[in-house]
mmCIF file of C-alpha atoms and ligand atoms in Angstrom:
data_model
loop_
_atom_site.group_PDB
_atom_site.id
_atom_site.type_symbol
_atom_site.label_atom_id
_atom_site.label_comp_id
_atom_site.label_asym_id
_atom_site.label_seq_id
_atom_site.Cartn_x
_atom_site.Cartn_y
_atom_site.Cartn_z
ATOM 1 C CA MET A 94 104.756 75.137 87.526
ATOM 2 C CA ASN A 95 103.315 77.702 89.925
ATOM 3 C CA GLN A 96 102.254 75.358 92.664
ATOM 4 C CA VAL A 97 102.907 75.489 96.393
ATOM 5 C CA ALA A 98 104.819 72.363 97.399
ATOM 6 C CA ASN A 99 104.678 70.372 100.603
ATOM 7 C CA ILE A 100 108.177 70.953 101.917
ATOM 8 C CA VAL A 101 109.844 67.616 102.687
ATOM 9 C CA LYS A 102 110.998 67.693 106.321
ATOM 10 C CA ILE A 103 113.876 66.197 108.316
ATOM 11 C CA GLY A 104 113.420 62.459 108.852
ATOM 12 C CA ASP A 105 112.241 61.818 105.301
ATOM 13 C CA PRO A 106 114.590 59.386 103.479
ATOM 14 C CA LEU A 107 114.592 61.663 100.395
ATOM 15 C CA LEU A 108 116.634 64.212 102.374
ATOM 16 C CA LYS A 109 119.228 61.563 103.240
ATOM 17 C CA THR A 110 119.732 60.358 99.690
ATOM 18 C CA ARG A 111 122.086 61.676 97.012
ATOM 19 C CA ALA A 112 119.957 63.233 94.265
ATOM 20 C CA ALA A 113 120.250 62.005 90.668
ATOM 21 C CA ASP A 114 122.235 63.929 88.036
ATOM 22 C CA ILE A 115 120.228 65.932 85.532
ATOM 23 C CA ASP A 116 120.603 65.315 81.789
ATOM 24 C CA ASN A 117 117.443 66.809 80.266
ATOM 25 C CA PHE A 118 118.990 70.216 79.540
ATOM 26 C CA GLY A 119 117.035 72.697 77.454
ATOM 27 C CA THR A 120 113.729 70.851 77.818
ATOM 28 C CA ARG A 121 110.336 72.180 78.816
ATOM 29 C CA GLU A 122 110.294 69.655 81.660
ATOM 30 C CA LEU A 123 113.462 71.166 83.149
ATOM 31 C CA ASP A 124 112.119 74.714 82.651
ATOM 32 C CA GLU A 125 109.002 73.751 84.617
ATOM 33 C CA LEU A 126 111.087 72.291 87.443
ATOM 34 C CA ILE A 127 113.087 75.547 87.600
ATOM 35 C CA GLU A 128 109.865 77.567 87.695
ATOM 36 C CA PHE A 129 108.597 75.289 90.495
ATOM 37 C CA LEU A 130 111.807 75.876 92.475
ATOM 38 C CA PHE A 131 111.712 79.681 92.174
ATOM 39 C CA TYR A 132 107.995 79.831 92.936
ATOM 40 C CA ASN A 133 108.464 77.941 96.194
ATOM 41 C CA LEU A 134 111.709 79.751 97.034
ATOM 42 C CA ASP A 135 109.708 82.997 97.035
ATOM 43 C CA HIS A 136 106.592 81.524 98.624
ATOM 44 C CA PHE A 137 108.453 80.102 101.625
ATOM 45 C CA HIS A 138 110.996 82.974 101.826
ATOM 46 C CA GLY A 139 113.924 80.604 101.451
ATOM 47 C CA ALA A 140 117.446 81.852 100.916
ATOM 48 C CA GLY A 141 117.805 78.764 98.759
ATOM 49 C CA ILE A 142 115.740 75.688 97.981
ATOM 50 C CA ALA A 143 116.875 72.318 96.651
ATOM 51 C CA ALA A 144 114.747 69.987 94.525
ATOM 52 C CA PRO A 145 114.675 67.153 97.120
ATOM 53 C CA GLN A 146 112.948 69.578 99.528
ATOM 54 C CA LEU A 147 110.098 69.703 97.001
ATOM 55 C CA GLY A 148 110.029 65.928 96.637
ATOM 56 C CA VAL A 149 112.158 65.848 93.482
ATOM 57 C CA GLY A 150 115.373 63.839 93.845
ATOM 58 C CA GLN A 151 117.414 65.681 91.221
ATOM 59 C CA GLN A 152 120.673 67.666 91.331
ATOM 60 C CA ILE A 153 119.312 71.173 91.111
ATOM 61 C CA PHE A 154 118.694 74.100 93.423
ATOM 62 C CA ALA A 155 117.616 77.729 93.226
ATOM 63 C CA TYR A 156 118.661 80.579 95.483
ATOM 64 C CA GLY A 157 118.648 84.342 95.784
ATOM 65 C CA PHE A 158 116.435 87.165 96.999
ATOM 66 C CA GLU A 159 116.081 90.928 97.073
ATOM 67 C CA LYS A 160 115.137 91.030 100.745
ATOM 68 C CA ASN A 161 114.644 87.986 102.965
ATOM 69 C CA PRO A 162 112.493 88.126 106.132
ATOM 70 C CA ARG A 163 114.169 84.973 107.492
ATOM 71 C CA TYR A 164 117.636 86.541 107.109
ATOM 72 C CA PRO A 165 116.816 90.266 107.401
ATOM 73 C CA ASN A 166 120.425 91.398 107.852
ATOM 74 C CA GLU A 167 121.658 89.889 104.585
ATOM 75 C CA LYS A 168 122.225 91.929 101.444
ATOM 76 C CA PRO A 169 120.495 90.934 98.184
ATOM 77 C CA VAL A 170 121.777 87.791 96.460
ATOM 78 C CA PRO A 171 121.157 87.395 92.704
ATOM 79 C CA LYS A 172 118.553 84.799 91.726
ATOM 80 C CA THR A 173 120.440 81.790 90.427
ATOM 81 C CA VAL A 174 119.819 78.164 89.528
ATOM 82 C CA LEU A 175 122.624 75.584 89.640
ATOM 83 C CA ILE A 176 122.484 72.095 88.150
ATOM 84 C CA ASN A 177 124.770 69.129 88.953
ATOM 85 C CA PRO A 178 126.903 71.443 91.128
ATOM 86 C CA VAL A 179 130.288 70.437 92.535
ATOM 87 C CA ILE A 180 132.449 72.441 94.950
ATOM 88 C CA ILE A 181 135.980 72.149 93.608
ATOM 89 C CA SER A 182 137.888 74.165 96.214
ATOM 90 C CA SER A 183 137.244 76.118 99.376
ATOM 91 C CA SER A 184 139.101 78.698 101.443
ATOM 92 C CA ASP A 185 141.066 77.754 104.540
ATOM 93 C CA GLU A 186 139.370 80.666 106.245
ATOM 94 C CA THR A 187 136.114 79.615 107.884
ATOM 95 C CA ILE A 188 133.222 81.472 109.443
ATOM 96 C CA GLY A 189 130.388 80.500 111.769
ATOM 97 C CA TYR A 190 126.763 81.430 111.098
ATOM 98 C CA TYR A 191 123.376 80.439 112.494
ATOM 99 C CA GLU A 192 121.785 78.518 109.634
ATOM 100 C CA GLY A 193 118.175 77.554 109.206
ATOM 101 C CA CYS A 194 116.426 75.307 106.720
ATOM 102 C CA LEU A 195 112.858 75.013 105.429
ATOM 103 C CA SER A 196 113.183 71.251 106.002
ATOM 104 C CA VAL A 197 114.238 71.783 109.642
ATOM 105 C CA PRO A 198 111.561 74.293 110.671
ATOM 106 C CA HIS A 199 111.934 76.615 113.675
ATOM 107 C CA LEU A 200 115.523 75.656 114.409
ATOM 108 C CA ARG A 201 118.776 77.518 113.915
ATOM 109 C CA GLY A 202 122.246 76.338 114.729
ATOM 110 C CA GLU A 203 125.799 77.496 114.176
ATOM 111 C CA VAL A 204 127.600 75.873 111.265
ATOM 112 C CA ILE A 205 131.240 76.649 110.549
ATOM 113 C CA ARG A 206 132.013 76.614 106.834
ATOM 114 C CA PRO A 207 134.671 77.961 104.464
ATOM 115 C CA ARG A 208 134.177 81.660 103.723
ATOM 116 C CA SER A 209 134.787 81.294 99.973
ATOM 117 C CA ILE A 210 134.349 78.480 97.471
ATOM 118 C CA GLU A 211 135.005 77.708 93.830
ATOM 119 C CA TYR A 212 132.373 75.592 92.132
ATOM 120 C CA GLN A 213 131.319 74.106 88.827
ATOM 121 C CA ALA A 214 127.721 73.671 87.723
ATOM 122 C CA TYR A 215 125.593 73.525 84.591
ATOM 123 C CA THR A 216 123.187 76.153 83.318
ATOM 124 C CA PRO A 217 119.645 75.101 82.267
ATOM 125 C CA GLN A 218 120.935 75.011 78.664
ATOM 126 C CA GLY A 219 123.665 72.544 79.642
ATOM 127 C CA LYS A 220 126.642 74.903 79.631
ATOM 128 C CA LEU A 221 129.337 74.159 82.228
ATOM 129 C CA ILE A 222 130.275 77.194 84.311
ATOM 130 C CA GLN A 223 132.988 77.702 86.912
ATOM 131 C CA LYS A 224 132.713 80.508 89.461
ATOM 132 C CA THR A 225 133.733 81.666 92.891
ATOM 133 C CA ALA A 226 131.397 82.765 95.665
ATOM 134 C CA THR A 227 131.993 84.327 99.047
ATOM 135 C CA GLY A 228 130.077 85.354 102.158
ATOM 136 C CA PHE A 229 126.389 84.533 102.403
ATOM 137 C CA GLU A 230 126.169 83.333 98.792
ATOM 138 C CA ALA A 231 128.986 80.843 99.430
ATOM 139 C CA ARG A 232 127.136 79.640 102.526
ATOM 140 C CA ILE A 233 123.884 79.161 100.622
ATOM 141 C CA ILE A 234 125.627 77.184 97.871
ATOM 142 C CA GLN A 235 127.360 74.933 100.412
ATOM 143 C CA HIS A 236 124.089 74.351 102.303
ATOM 144 C CA GLU A 237 122.213 73.521 99.083
ATOM 145 C CA VAL A 238 124.955 71.269 97.684
ATOM 146 C CA ASP A 239 124.731 69.423 101.004
ATOM 147 C CA HIS A 240 120.990 68.932 100.394
ATOM 148 C CA LEU A 241 121.755 67.295 97.037
ATOM 149 C CA ASN A 242 124.142 64.941 98.820
ATOM 150 C CA GLY A 243 121.683 64.005 101.556
ATOM 151 C CA ILE A 244 123.137 66.202 104.323
ATOM 152 C CA LEU A 245 121.120 68.601 106.508
ATOM 153 C CA PHE A 246 122.723 71.461 108.445
ATOM 154 C CA PRO A 247 122.404 69.880 111.951
ATOM 155 C CA PHE A 248 124.764 67.137 110.738
ATOM 156 C CA ARG A 249 127.344 69.850 109.928
ATOM 157 C CA MET A 250 127.187 71.410 113.394
ATOM 158 C CA GLN A 251 130.320 71.035 115.483
ATOM 159 C CA SER A 252 128.199 71.078 118.611
ATOM 160 C CA LEU A 253 124.463 70.831 119.186
ATOM 161 C CA ASP A 254 124.876 73.359 122.034
ATOM 162 C CA THR A 255 124.056 76.204 119.636
ATOM 163 C CA LEU A 256 120.801 74.666 118.385
ATOM 164 C CA LYS A 257 117.938 77.017 119.247
ATOM 165 C CA TYR A 258 114.304 77.754 118.531
ATOM 166 C CA SER A 259 113.463 80.412 115.945
ATOM 167 C CA GLU A 260 110.080 81.991 115.168
ATOM 168 C CA ASN A 261 110.695 81.829 111.412
HETATM 169 NI NI1 NI B 499 118.010 73.769 103.690
#
């Protein structure tokens, strides 16, 4: 579905609600939702985008880019879709980073998160995978899993002192 979505913004109840698990693996309907996610990920220059941000309350997100104008210093991240994801462990080592979100436009704020994570998720064909991620990819996954659980990055900030305006 190549259609520009209205991005759901902070304050909408959909972004505070846990999204529903997906069970329609391998269907055309799921393929179209994945296409919709990637189309809007590129259109809005997201690092990642979760289905609830497009008005779809389901446990799925897409992420990845070659070059991202909103995060110009980051190296490419492979384009990936994760379904029903769960973070199963995370490193003791943490790192702070100024996060942004398409649902929280023009704001950035420092969020401290584990540097590395181990996660499980399903592929579009319904295969369970288990992987590790580190650095910016680990941050994206944690931010997007939060979306699926109804949490936006400002609620992860240790202090609102670092909240600041951003042009993009
Ligand atoms: Ni976000």
